[in-house]
Every structure is written in structure tokens, then in C-alpha cells.
Amino acid sequence: MIPRKQLVVNADDFGFTPDVNAGIVEAHRDGILTATTLMANGEAFADAVRLARQTPSLDIGCHLVLIGGRSLVTGKAFPATAPQLVVALATGRLRVYDELAAQLRRMVDAGLRPSHLDTHKHTHLAPPVLDAVARLAEEFDVRWVRRPFDFPLNSLRGGVPRMKRLTSHALGLLRRRFHRVLARHGCRTTDHFAGFQITGRFRTAELVELMSLIPGGSTELMVHPGRCGPELRAARTRLKESREAELAALTAPEVRAAMLRHAIELVNYAGLEL
């Protein structure tokens, strides 16, 4: 029997800026986006909570942050880059569990029940961060954690940049320990994942083509839609105009038609088969 194709379309960075928040809600209401993850230390956290309450069909998770922004525990700036984070972890300058617990607690205290967890810049691939995330998932009774290992996308229109392919392959070397740690804490992942190699690079045509590559089983597609208004333009991020392009793709009728053509069932985390 061919397994069903279930697709969760999840937007990162809810709570980053109000214009990003608006784009995420638009992609859900008018497009194929089913879930998002909230940055509890984001400048637009309160706006995101308000929108989440107004949009109960939008599945909400937590986008745990250790790079960029400020700590909810100390008020100090987090490391700005991945290499700086590695140094902070190696020297014990960052209280990873306490930082991430504070972010989850802020969500819960705001009346939101996270259904899934992921991390900004995929920092839970680092062993000390993964250990904290898995422990917190168990403690907060969050069933799902992102597996940030892309399935092969070499045949996608225009290909994937060589460095992105090599980085994705290198991350895959961490897969065995990653799943072992999550299993120990009773965490689940989707069967497949896509989005790392095409972040900031896809338009409607690429998303239509991607639908033909979705494998059987459950898949999470990571996206970054948004409106590129003044708040986002002033923010420190490389993803600006590309968020508008992703929003257009996620709401394009051609993409819905491609999903029907390839028998893809659009779900959120609550609707995934267990």
C-alpha cells in the first residue's frame, strides 16, 4: 500500500515583526500554510499572540531562539552568529535549558499551547541544545520536534546551490544521535522535511514543482512568508523581499492545484497520523 502524503506547511519567525506576522496569517487564511512557530523573545510577540487568538485554526508551536534578539532570563543579547553560539556553548556562558524554558513558559503564560518545537537557525542540531529541547518537550508535553534534514531536492528547478547541498549533507551526519535523543524523551518527528536548501529562494514555479517531489508519509515544509514593510526592512535579517515572494507562492492557486494533482493532504500537527 502506498502511504498517504501528508504535508505540514510551517512558517518560522512568528513574532519577529508585525509585517512578518501579518504575512504569516495571510498565508494561512488565503493559502496553504497550516502552522507557525512563535519567537517568544521577538519584538512583535504581543502582536503575534493577539493574531493567534484571532486565528484559532492556525497551529502554533515555539521557535526557540539562541541566536539573535535578547535573553528572557538575563536581558542580554544572544550571540549574533552560529560560530559565536558554539563558543558560548563550549565555554558555558549560555544557560541553554533556562533560556529555552523561559521562552516556552512565556508562551504558555500567554495562553498558548505549543503543539511543536523548532529552533531559530536549527540550533537544536548542537548536542547541548538538542538535549535541552528534548527534555523541555517532554516536560511541557509537546509531542512534535522538527527534524531539519532535507529530503533530496537535486532535481528541483534551477537546482540547489552547491554550498547549500554540502551543508545539508553535513547536517545529515548528525541524524542518528538526533533521533536517538528525541526517542528517549518520547518526541516525534515528521517522516520527511524540506525547506533548508530553498530558504529565501523559491517562487510559485518552484513550489509547484516541489509538490511533485513530496514523498509518501508525513513531511514538514519550512517557509518564511511575510509582508516586507518598514519594520522588516529595518530588522537584521537577510530574508526581506523573499518573504513577499514566498507569500505569493503559498497563496497561488497553481500550488493548490498541484497538491490535488499529487494527492497531497494538507494537515497541521494535530492532524498528523501517529
XYZ file of N, CA and C in Angstrom:
822
model
N 0.842 -1.196 0.000
C 0.000 0.000 0.000
C 0.883 1.254 0.000
N 0.582 2.212 -0.891
C 1.335 3.462 -0.939
C 0.899 4.350 0.228
N 1.845 4.826 1.066
C 1.447 5.649 2.207
C 0.869 6.980 1.761
N -0.062 7.499 2.552
C -0.634 8.811 2.283
C 0.455 9.872 2.312
N 0.278 10.922 1.537
C 1.180 12.063 1.557
C 0.539 13.158 2.405
N 1.077 13.357 3.607
C 0.585 14.396 4.499
C 1.620 15.511 4.573
N 1.167 16.754 4.418
C 2.077 17.887 4.377
C 1.684 18.942 5.401
N 2.625 19.247 6.307
C 2.502 20.386 7.217
C 3.329 21.519 6.624
N 2.713 22.672 6.405
C 3.435 23.844 5.913
C 3.582 24.803 7.081
N 4.815 24.936 7.572
C 5.072 25.659 8.818
C 5.935 26.902 8.563
N 5.467 28.037 9.059
C 6.205 29.296 8.929
C 7.008 29.568 10.190
N 8.296 29.813 10.014
C 9.132 30.264 11.124
C 8.912 31.767 11.358
N 9.381 32.243 12.515
C 9.549 33.680 12.794
C 8.272 34.427 13.127
N 7.199 33.761 13.517
C 6.021 34.458 14.041
C 6.466 35.210 15.298
N 6.162 36.500 15.363
C 6.611 37.319 16.486
C 7.852 38.137 16.188
N 8.410 37.986 14.981
C 9.637 38.716 14.626
C 9.356 40.198 14.414
N 8.449 40.510 13.505
C 7.989 41.888 13.284
C 6.500 41.834 12.956
N 5.769 42.947 13.124
C 4.335 42.931 12.792
C 4.055 42.612 11.332
N 4.924 43.062 10.407
C 4.657 42.774 8.999
C 4.914 41.304 8.667
N 5.869 40.678 9.338
C 6.036 39.228 9.187
C 4.813 38.504 9.753
N 4.344 38.926 10.911
C 3.141 38.322 11.499
C 1.954 38.392 10.543
N 1.752 39.573 9.943
C 0.622 39.761 9.034
C 0.723 38.831 7.832
N 1.928 38.669 7.294
C 2.108 37.786 6.149
C 1.848 36.332 6.490
N 2.252 35.920 7.682
C 2.024 34.536 8.101
C 0.531 34.250 8.219
N -0.210 35.149 8.834
C -1.658 34.951 8.967
C -2.329 34.960 7.596
N -1.879 35.834 6.708
C -2.428 35.875 5.351
C -2.155 34.561 4.617
N -0.949 34.026 4.770
C -0.611 32.762 4.108
C -1.462 31.613 4.628
N -1.918 31.703 5.875
C -2.800 30.685 6.435
C -4.235 30.878 5.962
N -4.722 32.091 6.061
C -6.127 32.346 5.704
C -6.393 32.181 4.208
N -5.437 32.588 3.376
C -5.657 32.607 1.929
C -4.830 31.576 1.168
N -4.005 30.804 1.877
C -3.106 29.892 1.198
C -3.007 28.536 1.877
N -1.845 27.899 1.736
C -1.684 26.516 2.190
C -0.965 26.399 3.526
N -0.609 27.511 4.142
C 0.126 27.442 5.409
C -0.795 26.930 6.519
N -0.319 25.937 7.278
C -1.157 25.326 8.316
C -0.644 25.558 9.725
N 0.631 25.945 9.865
C 1.227 26.038 11.197
C 2.296 27.120 11.206
N 2.664 27.550 12.403
C 3.749 28.514 12.549
C 4.409 28.300 13.902
N 5.637 28.811 14.034
C 6.316 28.752 15.324
C 6.673 30.159 15.773
N 6.384 30.427 17.034
C 6.434 31.760 17.621
C 7.745 32.004 18.356
N 8.361 33.152 18.074
C 9.572 33.578 18.780
C 9.142 34.290 20.065
N 9.323 33.632 21.207
C 8.860 34.221 22.462
C 9.671 35.437 22.875
N 10.866 35.603 22.300
C 11.655 36.800 22.597
C 11.583 37.810 21.462
N 10.635 37.619 20.537
C 10.509 38.508 19.395
C 9.941 39.861 19.773
N 10.318 40.873 19.014
C 9.828 42.232 19.263
C 8.314 42.316 19.078
N 7.755 41.480 18.227
C 6.318 41.531 17.948
C 5.587 40.347 18.572
N 6.078 39.886 19.726
C 5.453 38.750 20.422
C 3.995 39.048 20.770
N 3.721 40.208 21.367
C 2.351 40.534 21.788
C 1.413 40.591 20.588
N 1.883 41.132 19.473
C 1.070 41.183 18.261
C 0.784 39.769 17.751
N 1.778 38.888 17.815
C 1.586 37.513 17.375
C 0.574 36.786 18.265
N 0.639 37.005 19.569
C -0.321 36.374 20.483
C -1.737 36.837 20.154
N -1.894 38.127 19.897
C -3.208 38.668 19.534
C -3.731 38.003 18.265
N -2.878 37.890 17.248
C -3.293 37.273 15.996
C -3.590 35.787 16.171
N -2.802 35.107 17.008
C -3.044 33.685 17.258
C -4.415 33.468 17.888
N -4.794 34.341 18.806
C -6.105 34.223 19.448
C -7.232 34.473 18.454
N -6.973 35.347 17.476
C -7.983 35.657 16.466
C -8.048 34.598 15.364
N -7.038 33.711 15.322
C -6.932 32.725 14.242
C -6.748 31.335 14.841
N -7.784 30.789 15.477
C -7.612 29.510 16.184
C -7.284 28.339 15.282
N -7.539 28.430 13.987
C -7.208 27.330 13.080
C -5.711 27.262 12.764
N -4.968 28.307 13.110
C -3.521 28.313 12.871
C -2.824 27.568 13.998
N -2.171 26.479 13.665
C -1.460 25.634 14.642
C -0.198 26.382 15.105
N -0.024 26.517 16.426
C 1.065 27.327 16.973
C 2.083 26.446 17.696
N 3.352 26.616 17.330
C 4.448 25.994 18.053
C 5.393 27.060 18.569
N 6.545 26.644 19.075
C 7.526 27.579 19.619
C 8.810 27.520 18.796
N 9.252 28.691 18.345
C 10.503 28.843 17.592
C 11.574 29.270 18.602
N 12.277 28.297 19.155
C 13.203 28.552 20.254
C 14.457 29.255 19.741
N 14.839 30.330 20.423
C 15.871 31.229 19.913
C 17.079 31.276 20.850
N 18.268 31.064 20.269
C 19.539 31.260 20.971
C 20.508 32.120 20.160
N 20.083 32.502 18.952
C 20.880 33.383 18.096
C 20.015 34.583 17.723
N 20.487 35.791 18.013
C 19.746 36.994 17.689
C 18.719 37.325 18.756
N 18.427 38.599 18.915
C 17.487 39.004 19.938
C 18.106 38.970 21.318
N 17.240 39.043 22.325
C 17.718 39.125 23.704
C 17.162 38.000 24.569
N 17.928 37.663 25.577
C 17.540 36.632 26.531
C 16.360 37.099 27.377
N 15.404 36.197 27.607
C 14.323 36.491 28.547
C 14.774 36.318 29.988
N 15.906 35.669 30.190
C 16.410 35.405 31.540
C 17.301 36.548 32.025
N 18.247 36.966 31.191
C 19.227 37.972 31.618
C 19.015 39.335 30.973
N 18.252 39.389 29.891
C 18.070 40.633 29.168
C 19.232 40.983 28.252
N 20.270 40.174 28.244
C 21.440 40.431 27.404
C 21.227 39.881 25.992
N 21.993 40.423 25.057
C 21.898 39.975 23.670
C 22.439 38.563 23.536
N 21.737 37.747 22.749
C 22.236 36.424 22.408
C 23.397 36.557 21.416
N 24.194 35.502 21.231
C 25.195 35.520 20.159
C 24.539 35.860 18.828
N 25.262 36.586 17.995
C 24.697 37.051 16.730
C 24.865 36.045 15.598
N 25.796 35.105 15.749
C 26.081 34.147 14.674
C 26.234 32.742 15.252
N 26.187 31.752 14.368
C 26.364 30.362 14.793
C 27.748 30.122 15.398
N 28.850 30.614 14.809
C 30.156 30.421 15.445
C 30.228 31.029 16.847
N 29.618 32.186 17.040
C 29.603 32.788 18.370
C 28.793 31.944 19.351
N 27.711 31.338 18.859
C 26.926 30.451 19.719
C 27.743 29.235 20.130
N 28.499 28.665 19.196
C 29.332 27.499 19.507
C 30.312 27.841 20.626
N 30.918 29.011 20.566
C 31.851 29.437 21.623
C 31.111 29.588 22.945
N 29.924 30.196 22.913
C 29.150 30.385 24.142
C 28.762 29.052 24.764
N 28.430 28.067 23.919
C 28.089 26.737 24.439
C 29.314 26.041 25.009
N 30.435 26.155 24.303
C 31.651 25.466 24.737
C 32.197 26.027 26.041
N 31.997 27.312 26.268
C 32.521 27.956 27.481
C 31.501 28.035 28.611
N 30.292 27.524 28.363
C 29.278 27.504 29.408
C 28.689 28.864 29.732
N 28.823 29.822 28.803
C 28.317 31.166 29.072
C 26.816 31.279 28.857
N 26.231 30.273 28.245
C 24.809 30.316 27.926
C 24.077 29.227 28.694
N 23.077 29.604 29.475
C 22.274 28.646 30.251
C 21.139 28.165 29.343
N 21.457 27.178 28.520
C 20.560 26.795 27.430
C 19.190 26.367 27.947
N 19.156 25.443 28.890
C 17.876 24.953 29.392
C 17.046 26.101 29.971
N 17.641 26.945 30.793
C 16.908 28.046 31.418
C 16.374 29.018 30.371
N 17.196 29.307 29.359
C 16.777 30.245 28.316
C 15.559 29.706 27.565
N 15.647 28.453 27.146
C 14.568 27.883 26.347
C 13.324 27.620 27.190
N 13.502 27.243 28.438
C 12.358 27.048 29.330
C 11.603 28.362 29.516
N 12.321 29.472 29.632
C 11.680 30.774 29.791
C 10.850 31.135 28.563
N 11.332 30.762 27.389
C 10.586 31.058 26.177
C 9.300 30.229 26.092
N 9.399 28.962 26.403
C 8.191 28.135 26.413
C 7.208 28.606 27.482
N 7.725 28.959 28.641
C 6.862 29.427 29.725
C 6.134 30.701 29.342
N 6.811 31.599 28.612
C 6.148 32.846 28.199
C 4.979 32.553 27.263
N 5.140 31.595 26.373
C 4.039 31.203 25.506
C 2.868 30.654 26.298
N 3.165 29.730 27.198
C 2.106 29.094 27.995
C 1.404 30.134 28.859
N 2.162 31.039 29.466
C 1.566 32.076 30.299
C 0.681 33.029 29.504
N 0.944 33.133 28.193
C 0.118 33.969 27.319
C -1.149 33.240 26.857
N -1.308 31.997 27.306
C -2.500 31.241 26.975
C -2.391 30.399 25.712
N -1.174 30.238 25.208
C -0.961 29.434 24.007
C -0.394 28.077 24.383
N -0.868 27.047 23.719
C -0.412 25.675 23.986
C 0.395 25.207 22.784
N 1.727 25.236 22.846
C 2.518 24.850 21.678
C 2.351 23.376 21.334
N 2.153 23.108 20.044
C 1.993 21.723 19.593
C 3.288 21.147 19.038
N 4.266 22.022 18.736
C 5.513 21.555 18.137
C 6.620 22.546 18.436
N 7.855 22.063 18.323
C 9.036 22.874 18.619
C 10.005 22.836 17.441
N 10.644 23.971 17.185
C 11.818 24.008 16.326
C 12.724 25.113 16.852
N 13.856 25.339 16.221
C 14.800 26.339 16.719
C 15.243 27.269 15.600
N 15.477 28.505 15.969
C 15.986 29.503 15.036
C 17.388 29.093 14.589
N 17.591 29.052 13.278
C 18.863 28.633 12.670
C 19.188 27.169 12.961
N 18.185 26.366 13.309
C 18.357 24.919 13.540
C 19.412 24.626 14.613
N 19.436 25.432 15.661
C 20.468 25.239 16.688
C 20.291 23.947 17.483
N 19.124 23.302 17.390
C 18.971 22.051 18.144
C 19.730 20.891 17.504
N 20.451 21.156 16.416
C 21.397 20.158 15.925
C 22.640 20.077 16.810
N 22.921 21.127 17.580
C 24.036 21.102 18.530
C 23.641 20.240 19.725
N 24.467 19.275 20.124
C 24.070 18.339 21.185
C 23.531 18.981 22.464
N 24.164 20.012 23.053
C 23.601 20.566 24.282
C 22.252 21.236 24.079
N 22.025 21.783 22.901
C 20.728 22.406 22.624
C 19.680 21.324 22.402
N 20.023 20.287 21.647
C 19.083 19.187 21.429
C 18.682 18.544 22.745
N 19.637 18.329 23.634
C 19.321 17.724 24.931
C 18.305 18.567 25.693
N 18.489 19.897 25.678
C 17.562 20.788 26.373
C 16.193 20.795 25.702
N 16.164 20.838 24.370
C 14.896 20.862 23.648
C 14.105 19.579 23.896
N 14.750 18.431 23.830
C 14.061 17.161 24.052
C 13.531 17.067 25.481
N 14.330 17.507 26.424
C 13.888 17.498 27.830
C 12.675 18.407 28.022
N 12.702 19.589 27.420
C 11.596 20.535 27.570
C 10.348 20.040 26.840
N 10.522 19.390 25.709
C 9.373 18.830 25.002
C 8.642 17.829 25.890
N 9.406 17.004 26.577
C 8.797 16.033 27.491
C 8.130 16.733 28.670
N 8.805 17.712 29.249
C 8.277 18.389 30.428
C 7.027 19.212 30.117
N 6.970 19.826 28.935
C 5.824 20.645 28.546
C 4.799 19.853 27.733
N 5.034 18.551 27.589
C 4.131 17.662 26.865
C 3.889 18.140 25.435
N 4.991 18.458 24.739
C 4.935 18.834 23.328
C 5.395 17.621 22.520
N 4.536 17.107 21.680
C 4.783 15.824 21.024
C 5.792 15.909 19.878
N 5.767 17.037 19.121
C 6.492 17.094 17.856
C 7.693 18.032 17.914
N 8.802 17.592 17.338
C 10.019 18.403 17.219
C 10.488 18.302 15.761
N 10.913 19.429 15.196
C 11.364 19.433 13.801
C 12.600 18.570 13.594
N 12.604 17.823 12.484
C 13.810 17.131 12.021
C 14.355 17.932 10.835
N 15.441 18.677 11.001
C 15.892 19.611 9.957
C 16.831 18.978 8.928
N 16.427 17.829 8.399
C 17.237 17.123 7.406
C 16.431 17.038 6.104
N 16.787 17.852 5.112
C 16.054 17.889 3.846
C 16.072 16.545 3.132
N 14.938 16.175 2.531
C 14.995 15.078 1.586
C 15.618 15.608 0.280
N 16.120 14.739 -0.597
C 16.869 15.203 -1.781
C 16.042 16.131 -2.669
N 16.651 17.277 -3.024
C 15.979 18.266 -3.867
C 16.806 18.595 -5.110
N 17.697 17.712 -5.488
C 18.619 17.994 -6.599
C 17.906 18.234 -7.920
N 16.715 17.633 -8.074
C 16.013 17.767 -9.348
C 15.138 19.008 -9.413
N 15.082 19.795 -8.326
C 14.228 20.971 -8.297
C 14.696 21.992 -9.324
N 13.757 22.711 -9.911
C 14.048 23.719 -10.931
C 15.193 24.639 -10.496
N 16.200 24.757 -11.344
C 17.329 25.628 -11.032
C 18.349 24.982 -10.116
N 18.032 23.781 -9.585
C 18.968 23.116 -8.690
C 19.086 23.810 -7.344
N 20.009 23.329 -6.545
C 20.296 23.881 -5.222
C 21.761 24.302 -5.205
N 22.074 25.486 -4.690
C 23.481 25.910 -4.644
C 24.370 24.856 -3.989
N 25.587 24.721 -4.514
C 26.487 23.660 -4.066
C 26.750 23.734 -2.565
N 26.976 24.928 -2.031
C 27.263 25.044 -0.599
C 26.062 24.633 0.241
N 24.847 24.957 -0.234
C 23.649 24.533 0.482
C 23.539 23.012 0.486
N 23.847 22.380 -0.663
C 23.805 20.913 -0.735
C 24.816 20.295 0.207
N 26.040 20.827 0.220
C 27.083 20.274 1.070
C 26.738 20.451 2.548
N 26.199 21.619 2.891
C 25.811 21.865 4.294
C 24.702 20.920 4.708
N 23.724 20.751 3.840
C 22.620 19.846 4.141
C 23.126 18.421 4.347
N 24.061 17.993 3.499
C 24.632 16.645 3.640
C 25.386 16.519 4.967
N 26.149 17.548 5.328
C 26.911 17.510 6.579
C 25.976 17.417 7.784
N 24.869 18.159 7.746
C 23.915 18.105 8.852
C 23.333 16.704 9.000
N 23.196 16.009 7.873
C 22.650 14.662 7.924
C 23.502 13.679 8.706
N 24.773 14.008 8.896
C 25.654 13.132 9.673
C 25.251 13.087 11.145
N 24.454 14.066 11.576
C 24.010 14.124 12.968
C 22.703 13.371 13.193
N 22.173 12.791 12.137
C 20.819 12.246 12.184
C 20.634 11.150 13.228
N 21.607 10.225 13.342
C 21.416 9.072 14.229
C 21.259 9.504 15.682
N 22.196 10.346 16.166
C 22.090 10.804 17.550
C 20.833 11.639 17.753
N 20.510 12.466 16.768
C 19.334 13.331 16.848
C 18.085 12.510 17.158
N 17.839 11.477 16.393
C 16.629 10.685 16.586
C 16.710 9.850 17.862
N 17.888 9.429 18.244
C 18.033 8.662 19.478
C 17.655 9.506 20.692
N 18.106 10.762 20.719
C 17.791 11.656 21.838
C 16.289 11.942 21.889
N 15.699 12.240 20.740
C 14.262 12.528 20.735
C 13.447 11.321 21.183
N 13.820 10.138 20.715
C 13.086 8.936 21.095
C 13.153 8.696 22.598
N 14.303 8.999 23.195
C 14.466 8.800 24.636
C 13.481 9.650 25.439
N 13.087 10.784 24.884
C 12.170 11.689 25.586
C 10.748 11.611 25.031
N 10.470 10.624 24.210
C 9.117 10.423 23.706
C 8.682 11.429 22.657
N 9.630 12.038 21.948
C 9.310 13.045 20.934
C 9.125 12.392 19.570
N 8.286 12.992 18.755
C 8.048 12.524 17.402
C 8.556 13.550 16.397
N 8.851 13.088 15.183
C 9.159 13.975 14.076
C 8.345 13.536 12.871
N 8.204 14.429 11.904
C 7.632 14.005 10.632
C 8.594 13.021 9.966
N 8.095 12.302 8.978
C 8.947 11.345 8.265
C 9.987 12.058 7.405
N 9.620 13.229 6.900
C 10.484 13.958 5.977
C 10.431 15.452 6.298
N 11.377 16.186 5.717
C 11.464 17.640 5.915
C 11.988 18.273 4.635
N 11.527 19.478 4.350
C 12.053 20.251 3.219
C 12.026 21.723 3.589
N 12.979 22.466 3.040
C 12.974 23.907 3.261
C 14.333 24.510 3.499
N 15.254 23.738 4.081
C 16.560 24.303 4.405
C 17.294 24.765 3.147
N 17.314 23.929 2.135
C 18.094 24.239 0.932
C 17.457 25.312 0.056
N 16.155 25.567 0.237
C 15.479 26.537 -0.630
C 15.028 27.788 0.116
N 15.434 27.951 1.367
C 15.050 29.133 2.133
C 15.450 30.407 1.395
N 14.467 31.293 1.186
C 14.736 32.561 0.530
C 14.914 32.466 -0.964
N 14.637 31.286 -1.568
C 14.961 31.097 -2.978
C 13.774 30.622 -3.820
N 12.639 30.298 -3.208
C 11.594 29.707 -4.043
C 10.474 30.702 -4.366
N 9.886 30.456 -5.543
C 8.741 31.214 -6.030
C 7.635 30.208 -6.347
N 6.576 30.682 -6.989
C 5.444 29.806 -7.267
C 5.850 28.596 -8.101
N 6.649 28.803 -9.150
C 7.027 27.685 -10.033
C 7.784 26.609 -9.267
N 8.692 27.022 -8.390
C 9.465 26.043 -7.609
C 8.564 25.294 -6.629
N 7.586 25.999 -6.042
C 6.700 25.338 -5.087
C 5.780 24.346 -5.800
N 5.330 24.700 -6.991
C 4.537 23.758 -7.785
C 5.358 22.505 -8.081
N 6.608 22.701 -8.475
C 7.464 21.550 -8.773
C 7.756 20.728 -7.523
N 7.940 21.403 -6.390
C 8.216 20.695 -5.139
C 7.083 19.729 -4.799
N 5.850 20.099 -5.108
C 4.726 19.220 -4.800
C 4.850 17.871 -5.506
N 5.504 17.853 -6.662
C 5.685 16.585 -7.374
C 6.736 15.707 -6.716
N 7.537 16.278 -5.813
C 8.613 15.542 -5.157
C 8.253 15.084 -3.743
N 7.125 15.539 -3.209
C 6.744 15.181 -1.841
C 6.588 13.662 -1.734
N 7.317 13.021 -0.805
C 7.240 11.553 -0.694
C 6.034 11.109 0.125
N 5.803 9.796 0.116
C 4.768 9.232 0.955
C 5.119 9.385 2.427
N 4.111 9.449 3.283
C 4.321 9.692 4.702
C 4.091 11.158 5.029
N 4.608 11.592 6.169
C 4.411 12.971 6.614
C 5.653 13.812 6.322
N 5.426 15.043 5.883
C 6.509 15.958 5.555
C 6.217 17.322 6.168
N 7.229 17.958 6.740
C 7.125 19.370 7.108
C 7.852 20.192 6.058
N 7.173 21.210 5.538
C 7.793 22.192 4.657
C 7.983 23.481 5.449
N 9.231 23.881 5.652
C 9.557 25.115 6.371
C 9.508 26.292 5.402
N 8.773 27.348 5.772
C 8.665 28.530 4.926
C 8.846 29.794 5.772
N 9.070 30.926 5.066
C 9.290 32.210 5.741
C 8.526 33.316 5.010
N 7.188 33.274 5.037
C 6.429 34.331 4.375
C 6.371 35.595 5.235
N 5.981 36.693 4.607
C 5.804 37.938 5.350
C 5.526 39.084 4.414
N 5.072 40.174 4.973
C 4.953 41.431 4.246
C 6.235 42.222 4.506
N 6.843 42.736 3.459
C 8.120 43.444 3.611
C 7.848 44.930 3.831
N 7.400 45.246 5.043
C 7.107 46.618 5.417
C 8.294 47.273 6.101
N 8.081 48.445 6.688
C 9.200 49.185 7.295
C 9.853 48.470 8.468
N 9.065 47.714 9.261
C 9.669 47.016 10.403
C 10.638 45.939 9.929
N 10.220 45.164 8.938
C 11.098 44.113 8.439
C 12.316 44.712 7.741
N 12.127 45.773 6.981
C 13.255 46.390 6.286
C 14.315 46.884 7.266
N 13.877 47.286 8.459
C 14.814 47.788 9.459
C 15.431 46.688 10.307
N 14.916 45.453 10.182
C 15.375 44.347 11.030
C 16.660 43.742 10.486
N 17.405 43.073 11.374
C 18.635 42.394 10.980
C 18.302 40.981 10.526
N 18.099 40.823 9.221
C 17.812 39.532 8.618
C 18.081 39.632 7.124
N 18.513 38.529 6.524
C 18.721 38.521 5.074
C 17.419 38.254 4.336
N 16.398 37.758 5.039
C 15.130 37.402 4.399
C 14.175 38.595 4.486
N 14.090 39.344 3.413
C 13.214 40.515 3.360
C 12.255 40.416 2.176
N 12.681 40.859 0.983
C 11.808 40.754 -0.194
C 11.416 39.308 -0.484
N 12.279 38.368 -0.137
C 11.965 36.959 -0.405
C 10.718 36.501 0.346
N 10.415 37.157 1.473
C 9.215 36.767 2.236
C 7.944 37.097 1.439
N 7.953 38.211 0.732
C 6.810 38.556 -0.123
C 6.651 37.521 -1.239
N 7.772 37.082 -1.818
C 7.716 36.083 -2.882
C 7.175 34.754 -2.352
N 7.593 34.355 -1.149
C 7.089 33.118 -0.562
C 5.589 33.234 -0.262
N 5.161 34.402 0.225
C 3.738 34.611 0.493
C 2.930 34.459 -0.793
N 3.416 35.052 -1.872
C 2.719 34.923 -3.151
C 2.639 33.463 -3.591
N 3.713 32.707 -3.395
C 3.716 31.298 -3.776
C 2.747 30.489 -2.926
N 2.724 30.748 -1.639
C 1.878 29.979 -0.722
C 0.395 30.237 -0.944
N 0.052 31.359 -1.565
C -1.350 31.681 -1.825
C -1.726 31.510 -3.292
N -0.812 31.005 -4.101
C -1.068 30.862 -5.535
C -2.007 29.682 -5.815
N -3.031 29.870 -6.650
C -3.939 28.751 -6.968
C -3.229 27.595 -7.670
N -2.133 27.886 -8.405
C -1.401 26.814 -9.075
C -0.824 25.809 -8.083
N -0.466 26.291 -6.888
C 0.107 25.394 -5.882
C -0.968 24.465 -5.331
N -2.134 25.005 -5.053
C -3.237 24.140 -4.592
C -3.589 23.099 -5.661
N -3.585 23.523 -6.900
C -3.891 22.578 -7.982
C -2.852 21.458 -8.037
N -1.576 21.813 -7.816
C -0.515 20.801 -7.824
C -0.674 19.827 -6.660
N -1.104 20.330 -5.512
C -1.334 19.440 -4.373
C -2.435 18.432 -4.676
N -3.513 18.900 -5.297
C -4.596 17.988 -5.671
C -4.109 16.969 -6.692
N -3.318 17.439 -7.633
C -2.815 16.566 -8.697
C -1.968 15.435 -8.141
N -1.221 15.732 -7.072
C -0.308 14.740 -6.495
C -0.852 14.105 -5.211
N -2.141 14.289 -4.964
C -2.832 13.636 -3.838
C -2.169 13.936 -2.502
N -1.850 15.218 -2.276
C -1.220 15.648 -1.030
C -2.291 16.176 -0.087
N -2.299 15.640 1.121
C -3.246 16.061 2.151
C -2.595 17.121 3.028
N -3.212 18.281 3.082
C -2.702 19.390 3.875
C -3.176 19.232 5.316
N -2.237 19.186 6.264
C -2.584 18.966 7.672
C -1.743 19.897 8.549
N -2.145 19.980 9.807
C -1.268 20.582 10.816
C -0.799 19.465 11.744
N -0.089 19.832 12.807
C 0.466 18.772 13.667
C -0.613 17.954 14.361
N -1.722 18.593 14.675
C -2.807 17.855 15.325
C -3.401 16.824 14.386
N -3.289 17.058 13.077
C -3.886 16.146 12.115
C -2.963 15.065 11.593
N -1.725 15.039 12.071
C -0.795 14.025 11.607
C -1.160 12.647 12.148
N -0.923 11.644 11.329
C -1.102 10.259 11.785
C -0.037 9.922 12.812
N -0.417 9.238 13.878
C 0.537 8.841 14.906
C 0.826 7.351 14.809
